[in-house]
């Protein structure tokens, strides 16, 4: 074994760690980048529609915080674009022929979003018709959604490679569209988008609940909470649906990933769903909660269907068994979000209950970290569950990585960079909102409007 | 029919040129902002700079990512050779870009007052072009070795090469020249006389090193890569045109009139020189490992990329025009009334 851990293996490990680190950090900001624009757009629209300055202020304040996270997202996104070639040169050389199109289009979508975000930020109060400014949010929402779509198709391709022939170690007869719209694309895109919107809404709902806990139920915070909790409810239902579709996709097309997630070793009919637990030395599941036949139902919608076991796959093609916990915890966070949002609306509509119950509010505050945790765990599950493959069935991870030993040092350089960026981001966001209360801003806006009206009234 | 790989490389070269212009404005502005603060003239120009740069900084960054993804897409072997060899300079560039990117996010919230942060911002403006220009040097050949499937950079050769230093020098001084000229134009539009006076001095000051560095780089190129040099000399008229535009720009700046035209001339000056350099390198992308024909992606992907590109441009060009109309040519905005 020791011989195997030569320098080459070592650089592969460091390459994986570096990419994992960058993506773990980036996905926080990428999710915010996809989720928040929709919330801003909704709030601004309602604000104009209802002529309610609270909602307009929501859009303004969210945008102000959003732009900070966009900056970090752009920076880490640029790092990933470069790291793709730098850390995985062999992968990009081989797969570039097949996945270049969605990568290219992702940049276009990002370009589009960047342009309109710039315009949106610097044109508040510049148009006479408020709807024109609101219209600018649409290309931002569309751009963010499209870039998530395109980049997810690339990940879909790595899980479910299609649209080419393999001849002498090279991809030939490439069909870019077929590679982009591979079998994994629909379920992945659905799951990624619904969970990003869910996370965006959970973040804003959590902030509103936190502010109510600290300062009591102001009109502004109550409106923000109710609006965002409805979005959380809708998207947590959709995310659960998307998760179910993804599981059915895995059962049919990537059975080893589902089997590893469920510690389902032997192929059998009417397979049980295993929750948590641990493995003993003989690979037997101990201490788990078993739901009879539920895995068969989850996989094929039929309690007696046959689910492929992990033992059907050669040992060196099996994903690490730790993904079981990742899967369970991801699904667990999803259901907790759903439960909390349902509970909130039960409290809202059931007159005997107060929806500003402190324990409920604490639960809502908790949804924010839970949503981000769910996203991270989901991506960990998706990516670690694909091991040992870089391109499933075609290229193993160790064939794809760089051979440069510098990658080990770079890991620490980037770790430091992300720590600094993350800390700065938190500090700036705190400073940004701590000294500007909602009430003071509303007053200031009202005064500015008064001044403008007076200026117009008295032509000089 | 024109080959898709030629369309691809031309488009990419045009985008790299676009990045060169917009990024130069940005990078140079960072240096000027720091310099002005250190010499207590910041009240003159910093508001002007942030007024133009804030809405467009993200766009600048996209130009870079666009070129990066584009070249890997059209020519996948560039990922293998450049990716393997440029792991260190490339990562340095990412870290510098990160420091810089974060500046824009944090600038509205107090960091502008910090001289240290402003120093970092100014320094990255000069270090990023230097680290990125390594890729151009490497493309001339002789700096990369491929040994048993392992590609690596010969650092010592690179660090002791006069060619690499002359390219670094050229990139740094042209950044300052382009930026100074653009900001003069912007100040003139805003009718901000004190800022204009200062920025015009910057532009005029950096013009001489720019032209000297350009000639130095060409001389060292003739020593290092004769083929490339001779090809460029066959395009002497493009180089002559470039010098011509340079002289017109300097004359206009010196006379202190028509700043917009002066900046257009500088853009054309760099366009001519940049394309003479690029066409001279044909057919190589990385001498001698990657040629445009052999390194190109599969035909189906090439055509798909070109179509995506045309579709993307139909979306981008109107949006870019909108940005320019709102922030660059709207006199009221430039003056600070909006």
PDB file of N, CA and C in Angstrom, chain A residues 126-198:
ATOM      1  N   UNK A 126     -34.008  56.508 -11.398  1.00  0.00           N
ATOM      2  CA  UNK A 126     -33.575  57.218 -12.589  1.00  0.00           C
ATOM      3  C   UNK A 126     -34.665  57.212 -13.657  1.00  0.00           C
ATOM      4  N   UNK A 127     -35.601  56.283 -13.557  1.00  0.00           N
ATOM      5  CA  UNK A 127     -36.673  56.236 -14.559  1.00  0.00           C
ATOM      6  C   UNK A 127     -37.965  56.762 -13.945  1.00  0.00           C
ATOM      7  N   UNK A 128     -38.742  57.453 -14.764  1.00  0.00           N
ATOM      8  CA  UNK A 128     -39.984  58.013 -14.244  1.00  0.00           C
ATOM      9  C   UNK A 128     -40.979  56.890 -13.929  1.00  0.00           C
ATOM     10  N   UNK A 129     -41.043  55.891 -14.838  1.00  0.00           N
ATOM     11  CA  UNK A 129     -41.945  54.764 -14.625  1.00  0.00           C
ATOM     12  C   UNK A 129     -41.225  53.694 -13.801  1.00  0.00           C
ATOM     13  N   UNK A 130     -41.699  53.413 -12.566  1.00  0.00           N
ATOM     14  CA  UNK A 130     -40.965  52.468 -11.707  1.00  0.00           C
ATOM     15  C   UNK A 130     -40.879  51.058 -12.301  1.00  0.00           C
ATOM     16  N   UNK A 131     -41.840  50.715 -13.154  1.00  0.00           N
ATOM     17  CA  UNK A 131     -41.810  49.372 -13.730  1.00  0.00           C
ATOM     18  C   UNK A 131     -40.582  49.156 -14.619  1.00  0.00           C
ATOM     19  N   UNK A 132     -40.050  50.233 -15.203  1.00  0.00           N
ATOM     20  CA  UNK A 132     -38.860  50.076 -16.058  1.00  0.00           C
ATOM     21  C   UNK A 132     -37.697  49.563 -15.209  1.00  0.00           C
ATOM     22  N   UNK A 133     -37.546  50.143 -14.020  1.00  0.00           N
ATOM     23  CA  UNK A 133     -36.470  49.657 -13.154  1.00  0.00           C
ATOM     24  C   UNK A 133     -36.715  48.225 -12.728  1.00  0.00           C
ATOM     25  N   UNK A 134     -37.987  47.897 -12.486  1.00  0.00           N
ATOM     26  CA  UNK A 134     -38.293  46.516 -12.106  1.00  0.00           C
ATOM     27  C   UNK A 134     -37.986  45.557 -13.257  1.00  0.00           C
ATOM     28  N   UNK A 135     -38.271  46.009 -14.494  1.00  0.00           N
ATOM     29  CA  UNK A 135     -38.000  45.146 -15.652  1.00  0.00           C
ATOM     30  C   UNK A 135     -36.537  44.724 -15.708  1.00  0.00           C
ATOM     31  N   UNK A 136     -35.643  45.578 -15.187  1.00  0.00           N
ATOM     32  CA  UNK A 136     -34.214  45.242 -15.203  1.00  0.00           C
ATOM     33  C   UNK A 136     -33.906  44.010 -14.360  1.00  0.00           C
ATOM     34  N   UNK A 137     -34.803  43.680 -13.403  1.00  0.00           N
ATOM     35  CA  UNK A 137     -34.518  42.486 -12.594  1.00  0.00           C
ATOM     36  C   UNK A 137     -34.718  41.215 -13.415  1.00  0.00           C
ATOM     37  N   UNK A 138     -35.562  41.292 -14.444  1.00  0.00           N
ATOM     38  CA  UNK A 138     -35.861  40.065 -15.190  1.00  0.00           C
ATOM     39  C   UNK A 138     -34.619  39.473 -15.867  1.00  0.00           C
ATOM     40  N   UNK A 139     -33.821  40.278 -16.608  1.00  0.00           N
ATOM     41  CA  UNK A 139     -32.595  39.682 -17.153  1.00  0.00           C
ATOM     42  C   UNK A 139     -31.630  39.191 -16.079  1.00  0.00           C
ATOM     43  N   UNK A 140     -31.666  39.805 -14.887  1.00  0.00           N
ATOM     44  CA  UNK A 140     -30.777  39.326 -13.818  1.00  0.00           C
ATOM     45  C   UNK A 140     -31.242  37.951 -13.350  1.00  0.00           C
ATOM     46  N   UNK A 141     -32.554  37.821 -13.095  1.00  0.00           N
ATOM     47  CA  UNK A 141     -33.090  36.522 -12.679  1.00  0.00           C
ATOM     48  C   UNK A 141     -32.832  35.484 -13.770  1.00  0.00           C
ATOM     49  N   UNK A 142     -33.111  35.873 -15.033  1.00  0.00           N
ATOM     50  CA  UNK A 142     -32.926  34.925 -16.136  1.00  0.00           C
ATOM     51  C   UNK A 142     -31.457  34.548 -16.278  1.00  0.00           C
ATOM     52  N   UNK A 143     -30.562  35.530 -16.185  1.00  0.00           N
ATOM     53  CA  UNK A 143     -29.131  35.245 -16.333  1.00  0.00           C
ATOM     54  C   UNK A 143     -28.641  34.313 -15.246  1.00  0.00           C
ATOM     55  N   UNK A 144     -29.053  34.586 -14.002  1.00  0.00           N
ATOM     56  CA  UNK A 144     -28.618  33.741 -12.884  1.00  0.00           C
ATOM     57  C   UNK A 144     -29.141  32.317 -13.070  1.00  0.00           C
ATOM     58  N   UNK A 145     -30.407  32.214 -13.466  1.00  0.00           N
ATOM     59  CA  UNK A 145     -30.998  30.890 -13.645  1.00  0.00           C
ATOM     60  C   UNK A 145     -30.337  30.151 -14.804  1.00  0.00           C
ATOM     61  N   UNK A 146     -30.090  30.882 -15.904  1.00  0.00           N
ATOM     62  CA  UNK A 146     -29.463  30.232 -17.060  1.00  0.00           C
ATOM     63  C   UNK A 146     -28.053  29.762 -16.727  1.00  0.00           C
ATOM     64  N   UNK A 147     -27.288  30.557 -15.989  1.00  0.00           N
ATOM     65  CA  UNK A 147     -25.928  30.090 -15.712  1.00  0.00           C
ATOM     66  C   UNK A 147     -25.967  28.863 -14.811  1.00  0.00           C
ATOM     67  N   UNK A 148     -26.915  28.826 -13.863  1.00  0.00           N
ATOM     68  CA  UNK A 148     -27.052  27.607 -13.058  1.00  0.00           C
ATOM     69  C   UNK A 148     -27.417  26.436 -13.956  1.00  0.00           C
ATOM     70  N   UNK A 149     -28.318  26.676 -14.895  1.00  0.00           N
ATOM     71  CA  UNK A 149     -28.723  25.605 -15.806  1.00  0.00           C
ATOM     72  C   UNK A 149     -27.534  25.060 -16.586  1.00  0.00           C
ATOM     73  N   UNK A 150     -26.775  25.965 -17.226  1.00  0.00           N
ATOM     74  CA  UNK A 150     -25.690  25.499 -18.095  1.00  0.00           C
ATOM     75  C   UNK A 150     -24.614  24.763 -17.303  1.00  0.00           C
ATOM     76  N   UNK A 151     -24.245  25.307 -16.158  1.00  0.00           N
ATOM     77  CA  UNK A 151     -23.147  24.683 -15.420  1.00  0.00           C
ATOM     78  C   UNK A 151     -23.599  23.350 -14.846  1.00  0.00           C
ATOM     79  N   UNK A 152     -24.903  23.237 -14.539  1.00  0.00           N
ATOM     80  CA  UNK A 152     -25.397  21.971 -14.029  1.00  0.00           C
ATOM     81  C   UNK A 152     -25.393  20.901 -15.123  1.00  0.00           C
ATOM     82  N   UNK A 153     -25.615  21.318 -16.374  1.00  0.00           N
ATOM     83  CA  UNK A 153     -25.556  20.316 -17.456  1.00  0.00           C
ATOM     84  C   UNK A 153     -24.149  19.733 -17.567  1.00  0.00           C
ATOM     85  N   UNK A 154     -23.130  20.552 -17.285  1.00  0.00           N
ATOM     86  CA  UNK A 154     -21.761  20.038 -17.339  1.00  0.00           C
ATOM     87  C   UNK A 154     -21.571  18.968 -16.273  1.00  0.00           C
ATOM     88  N   UNK A 155     -22.075  19.266 -15.073  1.00  0.00           N
ATOM     89  CA  UNK A 155     -21.993  18.281 -14.006  1.00  0.00           C
ATOM     90  C   UNK A 155     -22.826  17.049 -14.357  1.00  0.00           C
ATOM     91  N   UNK A 156     -23.966  17.288 -15.001  1.00  0.00           N
ATOM     92  CA  UNK A 156     -24.794  16.164 -15.445  1.00  0.00           C
ATOM     93  C   UNK A 156     -24.027  15.271 -16.409  1.00  0.00           C
ATOM     94  N   UNK A 157     -23.288  15.901 -17.298  1.00  0.00           N
ATOM     95  CA  UNK A 157     -22.501  15.129 -18.265  1.00  0.00           C
ATOM     96  C   UNK A 157     -21.449  14.266 -17.563  1.00  0.00           C
ATOM     97  N   UNK A 158     -20.820  14.818 -16.537  1.00  0.00           N
ATOM     98  CA  UNK A 158     -19.775  14.045 -15.859  1.00  0.00           C
ATOM     99  C   UNK A 158     -20.365  12.833 -15.138  1.00  0.00           C
ATOM    100  N   UNK A 159     -21.644  12.946 -14.756  1.00  0.00           N
ATOM    101  CA  UNK A 159     -22.329  11.813 -14.133  1.00  0.00           C
ATOM    102  C   UNK A 159     -22.909  10.858 -15.168  1.00  0.00           C
ATOM    103  N   UNK A 160     -23.354  11.401 -16.263  1.00  0.00           N
ATOM    104  CA  UNK A 160     -24.073  10.602 -17.249  1.00  0.00           C
ATOM    105  C   UNK A 160     -23.563  10.986 -18.633  1.00  0.00           C
ATOM    106  N   UNK A 161     -22.318  10.565 -18.961  1.00  0.00           N
ATOM    107  CA  UNK A 161     -21.717  11.017 -20.219  1.00  0.00           C
ATOM    108  C   UNK A 161     -22.454  10.458 -21.437  1.00  0.00           C
ATOM    109  N   UNK A 162     -22.867  11.350 -22.303  1.00  0.00           N
ATOM    110  CA  UNK A 162     -23.564  10.955 -23.531  1.00  0.00           C
ATOM    111  C   UNK A 162     -23.170  11.921 -24.634  1.00  0.00           C
ATOM    112  N   UNK A 163     -23.456  11.536 -25.863  1.00  0.00           N
ATOM    113  CA  UNK A 163     -23.255  12.454 -26.986  1.00  0.00           C
ATOM    114  C   UNK A 163     -21.882  12.361 -27.629  1.00  0.00           C
ATOM    115  N   UNK A 164     -21.274  11.188 -27.608  1.00  0.00           N
ATOM    116  CA  UNK A 164     -19.961  11.028 -28.249  1.00  0.00           C
ATOM    117  C   UNK A 164     -19.700   9.545 -28.453  1.00  0.00           C
ATOM    118  N   UNK A 165     -18.636   9.223 -29.210  1.00  0.00           N
ATOM    119  CA  UNK A 165     -18.119   7.858 -29.290  1.00  0.00           C
ATOM    120  C   UNK A 165     -16.708   7.893 -28.732  1.00  0.00           C
ATOM    121  N   UNK A 166     -16.268   6.781 -28.177  1.00  0.00           N
ATOM    122  CA  UNK A 166     -14.897   6.741 -27.664  1.00  0.00           C
ATOM    123  C   UNK A 166     -14.058   5.911 -28.615  1.00  0.00           C
ATOM    124  N   UNK A 167     -13.042   6.536 -29.244  1.00  0.00           N
ATOM    125  CA  UNK A 167     -12.157   5.814 -30.151  1.00  0.00           C
ATOM    126  C   UNK A 167     -10.729   6.108 -29.766  1.00  0.00           C
ATOM    127  N   UNK A 168      -9.983   5.080 -29.444  1.00  0.00           N
ATOM    128  CA  UNK A 168      -8.569   5.199 -29.085  1.00  0.00           C
ATOM    129  C   UNK A 168      -8.339   6.265 -28.024  1.00  0.00           C
ATOM    130  N   UNK A 169      -9.153   6.243 -26.983  1.00  0.00           N
ATOM    131  CA  UNK A 169      -8.961   7.166 -25.874  1.00  0.00           C
ATOM    132  C   UNK A 169      -9.367   8.590 -26.158  1.00  0.00           C
ATOM    133  N   UNK A 170      -9.998   8.856 -27.293  1.00  0.00           N
ATOM    134  CA  UNK A 170     -10.428  10.215 -27.613  1.00  0.00           C
ATOM    135  C   UNK A 170     -11.926  10.229 -27.862  1.00  0.00           C
ATOM    136  N   UNK A 171     -12.564  11.331 -27.487  1.00  0.00           N
ATOM    137  CA  UNK A 171     -13.982  11.476 -27.794  1.00  0.00           C
ATOM    138  C   UNK A 171     -14.126  11.869 -29.254  1.00  0.00           C
ATOM    139  N   UNK A 172     -14.919  11.087 -30.011  1.00  0.00           N
ATOM    140  CA  UNK A 172     -15.154  11.449 -31.413  1.00  0.00           C
ATOM    141  C   UNK A 172     -16.652  11.505 -31.642  1.00  0.00           C
ATOM    142  N   UNK A 173     -17.019  11.892 -32.869  1.00  0.00           N
ATOM    143  CA  UNK A 173     -18.433  12.004 -33.260  1.00  0.00           C
ATOM    144  C   UNK A 173     -19.222  12.731 -32.178  1.00  0.00           C
ATOM    145  N   UNK A 174     -18.720  13.892 -31.790  1.00  0.00           N
ATOM    146  CA  UNK A 174     -19.321  14.631 -30.687  1.00  0.00           C
ATOM    147  C   UNK A 174     -20.634  15.286 -31.103  1.00  0.00           C
ATOM    148  N   UNK A 175     -21.630  15.151 -30.256  1.00  0.00           N
ATOM    149  CA  UNK A 175     -22.889  15.865 -30.450  1.00  0.00           C
ATOM    150  C   UNK A 175     -23.092  16.774 -29.235  1.00  0.00           C
ATOM    151  N   UNK A 176     -22.708  18.059 -29.373  1.00  0.00           N
ATOM    152  CA  UNK A 176     -22.703  18.940 -28.203  1.00  0.00           C
ATOM    153  C   UNK A 176     -24.064  19.052 -27.523  1.00  0.00           C
ATOM    154  N   UNK A 177     -25.140  19.082 -28.322  1.00  0.00           N
ATOM    155  CA  UNK A 177     -26.449  19.261 -27.703  1.00  0.00           C
ATOM    156  C   UNK A 177     -26.875  18.031 -26.926  1.00  0.00           C
ATOM    157  N   UNK A 178     -26.549  16.863 -27.491  1.00  0.00           N
ATOM    158  CA  UNK A 178     -26.902  15.623 -26.785  1.00  0.00           C
ATOM    159  C   UNK A 178     -26.114  15.522 -25.476  1.00  0.00           C
ATOM    160  N   UNK A 179     -24.860  15.975 -25.501  1.00  0.00           N
ATOM    161  CA  UNK A 179     -24.064  15.957 -24.271  1.00  0.00           C
ATOM    162  C   UNK A 179     -24.649  16.909 -23.246  1.00  0.00           C
ATOM    163  N   UNK A 180     -25.137  18.059 -23.723  1.00  0.00           N
ATOM    164  CA  UNK A 180     -25.670  19.058 -22.814  1.00  0.00           C
ATOM    165  C   UNK A 180     -26.999  18.575 -22.223  1.00  0.00           C
ATOM    166  N   UNK A 181     -27.876  18.075 -23.096  1.00  0.00           N
ATOM    167  CA  UNK A 181     -29.174  17.598 -22.598  1.00  0.00           C
ATOM    168  C   UNK A 181     -29.091  16.098 -22.333  1.00  0.00           C
ATOM    169  N   UNK A 182     -28.135  15.705 -21.482  1.00  0.00           N
ATOM    170  CA  UNK A 182     -27.987  14.301 -21.147  1.00  0.00           C
ATOM    171  C   UNK A 182     -29.108  13.884 -20.202  1.00  0.00           C
ATOM    172  N   UNK A 183     -29.187  12.574 -19.950  1.00  0.00           N
ATOM    173  CA  UNK A 183     -30.302  12.054 -19.148  1.00  0.00           C
ATOM    174  C   UNK A 183     -30.306  12.624 -17.737  1.00  0.00           C
ATOM    175  N   UNK A 184     -29.130  13.003 -17.233  1.00  0.00           N
ATOM    176  CA  UNK A 184     -29.069  13.501 -15.861  1.00  0.00           C
ATOM    177  C   UNK A 184     -29.521  14.953 -15.763  1.00  0.00           C
ATOM    178  N   UNK A 185     -29.504  15.680 -16.901  1.00  0.00           N
ATOM    179  CA  UNK A 185     -29.754  17.124 -16.861  1.00  0.00           C
ATOM    180  C   UNK A 185     -31.098  17.528 -16.235  1.00  0.00           C
ATOM    181  N   UNK A 186     -32.246  16.971 -16.690  1.00  0.00           N
ATOM    182  CA  UNK A 186     -33.511  17.498 -16.162  1.00  0.00           C
ATOM    183  C   UNK A 186     -33.630  17.389 -14.643  1.00  0.00           C
ATOM    184  N   UNK A 187     -33.352  16.209 -14.086  1.00  0.00           N
ATOM    185  CA  UNK A 187     -33.537  16.063 -12.644  1.00  0.00           C
ATOM    186  C   UNK A 187     -32.548  16.922 -11.873  1.00  0.00           C
ATOM    187  N   UNK A 188     -31.302  17.002 -12.380  1.00  0.00           N
ATOM    188  CA  UNK A 188     -30.292  17.809 -11.679  1.00  0.00           C
ATOM    189  C   UNK A 188     -30.649  19.285 -11.682  1.00  0.00           C
ATOM    190  N   UNK A 189     -31.027  19.786 -12.858  1.00  0.00           N
ATOM    191  CA  UNK A 189     -31.338  21.212 -12.970  1.00  0.00           C
ATOM    192  C   UNK A 189     -32.527  21.560 -12.070  1.00  0.00           C
ATOM    193  N   UNK A 190     -33.542  20.726 -12.096  1.00  0.00           N
ATOM    194  CA  UNK A 190     -34.720  20.958 -11.268  1.00  0.00           C
ATOM    195  C   UNK A 190     -34.317  21.031  -9.790  1.00  0.00           C
ATOM    196  N   UNK A 191     -33.522  20.069  -9.365  1.00  0.00           N
ATOM    197  CA  UNK A 191     -33.122  20.007  -7.961  1.00  0.00           C
ATOM    198  C   UNK A 191     -32.250  21.210  -7.578  1.00  0.00           C
ATOM    199  N   UNK A 192     -31.316  21.563  -8.447  1.00  0.00           N
ATOM    200  CA  UNK A 192     -30.408  22.683  -8.159  1.00  0.00           C
ATOM    201  C   UNK A 192     -31.185  23.995  -8.071  1.00  0.00           C
ATOM    202  N   UNK A 193     -32.066  24.237  -9.045  1.00  0.00           N
ATOM    203  CA  UNK A 193     -32.792  25.511  -9.065  1.00  0.00           C
ATOM    204  C   UNK A 193     -33.762  25.615  -7.899  1.00  0.00           C
ATOM    205  N   UNK A 194     -34.549  24.559  -7.659  1.00  0.00           N
ATOM    206  CA  UNK A 194     -35.538  24.669  -6.583  1.00  0.00           C
ATOM    207  C   UNK A 194     -34.839  24.854  -5.245  1.00  0.00           C
ATOM    208  N   UNK A 195     -33.717  24.150  -5.034  1.00  0.00           N
ATOM    209  CA  UNK A 195     -33.049  24.289  -3.736  1.00  0.00           C
ATOM    210  C   UNK A 195     -32.360  25.644  -3.617  1.00  0.00           C
ATOM    211  N   UNK A 196     -31.920  26.227  -4.753  1.00  0.00           N
ATOM    212  CA  UNK A 196     -31.300  27.557  -4.673  1.00  0.00           C
ATOM    213  C   UNK A 196     -32.342  28.611  -4.312  1.00  0.00           C
ATOM    214  N   UNK A 197     -33.526  28.540  -4.926  1.00  0.00           N
ATOM    215  CA  UNK A 197     -34.581  29.501  -4.582  1.00  0.00           C
ATOM    216  C   UNK A 197     -35.011  29.300  -3.131  1.00  0.00           C
ATOM    217  N   UNK A 198     -35.095  28.029  -2.737  1.00  0.00           N
ATOM    218  CA  UNK A 198     -35.462  27.727  -1.352  1.00  0.00           C
ATOM    219  C   UNK A 198     -34.456  28.346  -0.383  1.00  0.00           C
TER     220      UNK A 198
END
